[in-house]
Coordinates of C-alpha atoms and ligand atoms in Angstrom, one line a residue:
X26 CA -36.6 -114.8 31.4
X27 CA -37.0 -111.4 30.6
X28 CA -34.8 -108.9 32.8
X29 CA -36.5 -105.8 34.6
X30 CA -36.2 -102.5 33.1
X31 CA -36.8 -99.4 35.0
X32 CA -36.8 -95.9 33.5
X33 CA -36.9 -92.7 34.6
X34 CA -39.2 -89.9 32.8
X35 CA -38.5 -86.6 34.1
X36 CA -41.0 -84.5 31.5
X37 CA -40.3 -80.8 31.5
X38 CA -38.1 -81.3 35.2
X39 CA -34.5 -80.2 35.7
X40 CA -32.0 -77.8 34.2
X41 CA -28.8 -79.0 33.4
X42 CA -26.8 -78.4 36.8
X43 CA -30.1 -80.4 38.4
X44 CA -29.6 -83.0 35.9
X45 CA -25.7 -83.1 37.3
X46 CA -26.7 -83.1 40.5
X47 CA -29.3 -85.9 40.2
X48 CA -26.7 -88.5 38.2
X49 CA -23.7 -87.9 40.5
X50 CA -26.1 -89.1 43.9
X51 CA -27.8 -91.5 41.9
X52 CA -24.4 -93.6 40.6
X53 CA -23.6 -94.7 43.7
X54 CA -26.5 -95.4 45.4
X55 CA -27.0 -98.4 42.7
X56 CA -23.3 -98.8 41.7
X57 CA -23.8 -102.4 43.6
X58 CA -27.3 -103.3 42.2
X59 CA -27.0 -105.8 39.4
X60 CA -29.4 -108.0 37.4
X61 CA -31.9 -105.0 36.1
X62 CA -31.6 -102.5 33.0
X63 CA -32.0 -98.5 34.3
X64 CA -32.5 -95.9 31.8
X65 CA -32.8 -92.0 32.4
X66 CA -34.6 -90.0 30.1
X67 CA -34.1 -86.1 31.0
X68 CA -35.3 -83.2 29.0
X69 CA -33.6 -82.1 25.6
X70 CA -31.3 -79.8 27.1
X71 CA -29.9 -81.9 29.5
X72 CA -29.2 -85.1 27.2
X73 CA -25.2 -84.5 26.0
X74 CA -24.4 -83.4 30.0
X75 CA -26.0 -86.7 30.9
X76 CA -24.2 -88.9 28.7
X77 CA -21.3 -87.3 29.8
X78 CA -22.0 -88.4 33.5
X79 CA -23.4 -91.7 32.5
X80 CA -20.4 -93.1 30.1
X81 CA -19.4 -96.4 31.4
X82 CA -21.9 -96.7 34.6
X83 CA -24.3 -98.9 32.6
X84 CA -26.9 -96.8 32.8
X85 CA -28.8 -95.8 29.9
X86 CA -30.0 -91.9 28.6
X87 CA -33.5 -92.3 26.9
X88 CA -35.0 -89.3 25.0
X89 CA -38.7 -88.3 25.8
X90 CA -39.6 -87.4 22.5
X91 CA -38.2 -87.6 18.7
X92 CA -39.5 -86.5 15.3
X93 CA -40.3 -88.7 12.2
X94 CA -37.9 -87.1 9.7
X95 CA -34.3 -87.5 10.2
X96 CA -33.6 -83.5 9.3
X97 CA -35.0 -80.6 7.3
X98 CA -37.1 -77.8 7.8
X99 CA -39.1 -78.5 10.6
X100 CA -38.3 -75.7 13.6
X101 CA -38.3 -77.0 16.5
X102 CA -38.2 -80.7 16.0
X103 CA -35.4 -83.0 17.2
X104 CA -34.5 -86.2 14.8
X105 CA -33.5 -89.8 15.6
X106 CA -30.0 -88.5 14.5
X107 CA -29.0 -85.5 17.0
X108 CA -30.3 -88.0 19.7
X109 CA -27.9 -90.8 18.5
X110 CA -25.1 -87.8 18.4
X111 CA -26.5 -86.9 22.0
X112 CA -25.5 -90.2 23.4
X113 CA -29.1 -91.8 23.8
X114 CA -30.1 -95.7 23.0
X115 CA -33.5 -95.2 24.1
X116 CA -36.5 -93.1 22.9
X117 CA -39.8 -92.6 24.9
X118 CA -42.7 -92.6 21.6
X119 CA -46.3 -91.6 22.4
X120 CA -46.7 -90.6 26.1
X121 CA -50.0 -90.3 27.2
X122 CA -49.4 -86.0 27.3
X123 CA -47.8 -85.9 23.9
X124 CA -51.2 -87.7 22.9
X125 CA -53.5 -85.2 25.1
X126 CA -51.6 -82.1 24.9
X127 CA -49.8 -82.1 21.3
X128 CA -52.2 -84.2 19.3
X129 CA -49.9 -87.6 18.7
X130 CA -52.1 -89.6 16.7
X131 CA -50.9 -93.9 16.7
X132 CA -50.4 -92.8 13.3
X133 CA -48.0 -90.3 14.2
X134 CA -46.6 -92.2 16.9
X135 CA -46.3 -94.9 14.2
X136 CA -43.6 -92.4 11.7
X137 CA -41.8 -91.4 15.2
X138 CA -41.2 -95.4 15.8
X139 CA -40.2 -96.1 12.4
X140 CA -37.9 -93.2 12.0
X141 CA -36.7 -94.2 15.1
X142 CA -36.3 -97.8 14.0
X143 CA -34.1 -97.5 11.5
X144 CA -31.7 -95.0 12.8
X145 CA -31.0 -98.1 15.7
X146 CA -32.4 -96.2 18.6
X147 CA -34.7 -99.1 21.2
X148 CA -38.3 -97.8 21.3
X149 CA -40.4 -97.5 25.0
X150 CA -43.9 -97.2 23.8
X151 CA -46.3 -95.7 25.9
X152 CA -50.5 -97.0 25.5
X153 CA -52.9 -96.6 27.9
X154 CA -56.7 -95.9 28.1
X155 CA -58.3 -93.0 29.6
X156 CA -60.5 -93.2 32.8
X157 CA -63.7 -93.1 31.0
X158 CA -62.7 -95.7 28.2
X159 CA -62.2 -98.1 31.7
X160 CA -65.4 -96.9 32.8
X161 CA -66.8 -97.9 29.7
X162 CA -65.4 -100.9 30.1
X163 CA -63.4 -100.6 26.7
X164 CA -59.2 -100.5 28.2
X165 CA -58.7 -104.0 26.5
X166 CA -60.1 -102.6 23.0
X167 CA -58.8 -99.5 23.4
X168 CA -55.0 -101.4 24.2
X169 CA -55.5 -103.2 20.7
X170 CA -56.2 -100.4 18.9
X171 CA -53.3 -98.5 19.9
X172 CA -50.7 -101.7 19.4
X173 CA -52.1 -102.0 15.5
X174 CA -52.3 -98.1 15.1
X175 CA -48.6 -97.8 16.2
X176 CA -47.1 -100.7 15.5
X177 CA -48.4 -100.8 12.0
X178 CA -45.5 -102.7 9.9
X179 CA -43.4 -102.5 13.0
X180 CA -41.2 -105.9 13.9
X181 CA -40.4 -106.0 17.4
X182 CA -36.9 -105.9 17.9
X183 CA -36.0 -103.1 20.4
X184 CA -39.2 -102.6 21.5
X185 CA -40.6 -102.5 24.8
X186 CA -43.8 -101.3 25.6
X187 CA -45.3 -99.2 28.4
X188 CA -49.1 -99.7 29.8
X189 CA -49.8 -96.5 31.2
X190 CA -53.6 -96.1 32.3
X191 CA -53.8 -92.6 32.1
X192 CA -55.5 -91.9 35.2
X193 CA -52.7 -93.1 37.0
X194 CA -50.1 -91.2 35.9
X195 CA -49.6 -88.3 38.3
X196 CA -52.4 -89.0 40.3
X197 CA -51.2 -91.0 43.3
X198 CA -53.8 -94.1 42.3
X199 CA -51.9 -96.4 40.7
X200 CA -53.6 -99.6 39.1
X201 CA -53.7 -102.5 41.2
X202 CA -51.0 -105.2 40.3
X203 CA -54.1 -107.2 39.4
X204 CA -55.0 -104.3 36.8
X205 CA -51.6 -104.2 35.3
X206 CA -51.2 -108.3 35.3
X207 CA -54.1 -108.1 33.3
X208 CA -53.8 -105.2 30.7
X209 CA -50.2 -106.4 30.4
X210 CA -51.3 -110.2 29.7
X211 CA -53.8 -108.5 27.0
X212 CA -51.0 -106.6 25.6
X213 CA -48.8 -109.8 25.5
X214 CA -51.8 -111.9 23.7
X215 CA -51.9 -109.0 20.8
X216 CA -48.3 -108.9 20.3
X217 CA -48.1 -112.9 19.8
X218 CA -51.2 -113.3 17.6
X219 CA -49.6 -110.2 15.9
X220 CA -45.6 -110.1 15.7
X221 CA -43.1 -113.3 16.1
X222 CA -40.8 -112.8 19.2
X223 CA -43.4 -111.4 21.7
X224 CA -42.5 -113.3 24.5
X225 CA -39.2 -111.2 24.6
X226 CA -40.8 -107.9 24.8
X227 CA -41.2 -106.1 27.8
X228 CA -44.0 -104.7 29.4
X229 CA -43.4 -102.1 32.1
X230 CA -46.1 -100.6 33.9
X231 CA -46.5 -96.7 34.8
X232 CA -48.9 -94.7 36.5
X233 CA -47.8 -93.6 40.6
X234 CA -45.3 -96.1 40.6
X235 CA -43.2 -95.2 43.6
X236 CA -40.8 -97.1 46.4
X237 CA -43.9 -98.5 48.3
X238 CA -45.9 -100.4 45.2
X239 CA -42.9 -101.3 43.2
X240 CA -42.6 -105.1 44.5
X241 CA -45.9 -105.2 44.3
X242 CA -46.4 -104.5 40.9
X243 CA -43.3 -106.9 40.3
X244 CA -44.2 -109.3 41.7
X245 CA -46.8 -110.2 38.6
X246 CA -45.8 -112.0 35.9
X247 CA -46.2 -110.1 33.3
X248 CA -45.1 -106.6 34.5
X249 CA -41.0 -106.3 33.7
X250 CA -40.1 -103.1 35.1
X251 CA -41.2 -99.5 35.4
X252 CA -41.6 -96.5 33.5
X253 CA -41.6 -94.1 36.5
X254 CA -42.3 -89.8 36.0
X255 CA -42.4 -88.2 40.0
X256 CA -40.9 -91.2 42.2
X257 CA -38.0 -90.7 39.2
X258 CA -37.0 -86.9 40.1
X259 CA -35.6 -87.8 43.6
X260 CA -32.1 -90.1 43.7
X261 CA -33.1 -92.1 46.5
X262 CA -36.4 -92.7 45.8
X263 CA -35.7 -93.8 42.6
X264 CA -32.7 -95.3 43.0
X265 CA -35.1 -97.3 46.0
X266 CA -37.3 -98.4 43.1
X267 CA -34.7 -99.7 41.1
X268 CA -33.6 -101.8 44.1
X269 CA -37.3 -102.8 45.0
X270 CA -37.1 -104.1 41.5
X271 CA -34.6 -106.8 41.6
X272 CA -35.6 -108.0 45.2
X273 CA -39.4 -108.7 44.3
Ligands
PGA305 P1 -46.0 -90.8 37.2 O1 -45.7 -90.7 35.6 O2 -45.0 -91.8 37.7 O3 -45.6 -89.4 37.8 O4 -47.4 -91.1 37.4 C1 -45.4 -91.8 34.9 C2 -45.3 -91.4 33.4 O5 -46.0 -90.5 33.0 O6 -44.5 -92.0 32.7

């Protein structure tokens, strides 16, 4: 049984005193809500006042981003290392925008999760086709492509992995649980003709995942959680998702 997992992706939202703000309503609206895995990922500047807030309530601090090379001369980057030192467990590798809007490659995105790997920080994934590529009826091939491009000589401890159809994300139209069920089965089959210990990998779905669909999309089999951008920038919305997460 694989236990839900919902995580927060706030992209380029809050400043630091927002960041506060958000953690100290959040706690205790799910101080009593037991039985699935939340993690926060908040911009750079926002990580080490986070971990502050979030020692001890089980809640996890993701980074959205990391570079391949542990330090050096590379202006601008962040490493594996200052996010260990920054209190995260968690790094987000290859959203859909880092893809479109700073050229991640999966081979790229293949370094970042190596790098990543090694220095013992857990991996959220992100894959996902374009609207065309579904049009063209080519999400399933486009799916494999990415796994093998990014998981190239990757074993699959402490990774979980994200099925994001990019016209979804930030739209309002989010797949229907049917979609996901099925992307994330196709995902699943890759993984175990691929890697050993697929069944224990989780597959979260994002794209518009808010309070209303959440038990919905939960309610398949092989969606385990959430990886959730606007619904995550309230507290109670998503600290309503989290909940609608353990009752579906
Ligand atoms: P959204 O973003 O929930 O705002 O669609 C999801 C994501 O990009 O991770």
């Amino acid at each position: 049984m694989r236990k839900p997992f919902i995580a927060a992706n706030w992209k380029m939202n809050k400043t630091i005193e927002e960041t506060e703000e958000f953690i100290n309503s959040f706690l205790p609206m799910v101080s009593d809500v037991t039985g699935v895995d939340i993690a926060i990922a908040p911009p750079f500047t926002s990580l080490c006042v986070a971990a502050k807030l979030l020692k001890k309530s089980g809640v996890s601090l993701a980074a959205q981003n990391v570079f391949y090379e542990e330090k050096g001369a590379y202006t601008g980057e962040i490493s594996p290392v200052m996010l260990l030192s920054s209190g995260c467990t968690w790094v987000i590798i290859g959203h859909s925008e880092r893809r479109q809007y700073f050229s991640e490659t999966d081979e790229i995105v293949n370094k970042k999760i190596h790098t990543a790997g090694k220095n013992g920080l857990d991996v959220i994934l992100c894959i996902g086709e374009s609207l065309q590529e579904r049009e063209e009826d080519r999400t399933f091939e486009v799916i494999e492509q990415q796994l093998a491009g990014s998981l190239k000589d990757v074993q699959l401890d402490g990774i979980t992995i994200a099925y994001e159809p990019i016209w979804a994300i930030g739209t309002g139209k989010t797949a229907t649980k049917e979609q996901a069920n099925e992307a994330h089965a196709c995902i699943r089959d890759w993984l175990k003709k691929n890697r050993e210990g697929a069944g224990e990998v989780r597959i979260l779905y994002g794209g518009s995942v808010t309070p209303d669909n959440i038990e919905s999309l939960m309610s398949q089999p092989e969606v385990d959680g959430a990886l959730v951008g606007g619904a995550s920038l309230r507290p109670d919305s998503f600290a309503m998702i989290v909940k609608g997460a353990v009752t579906a």
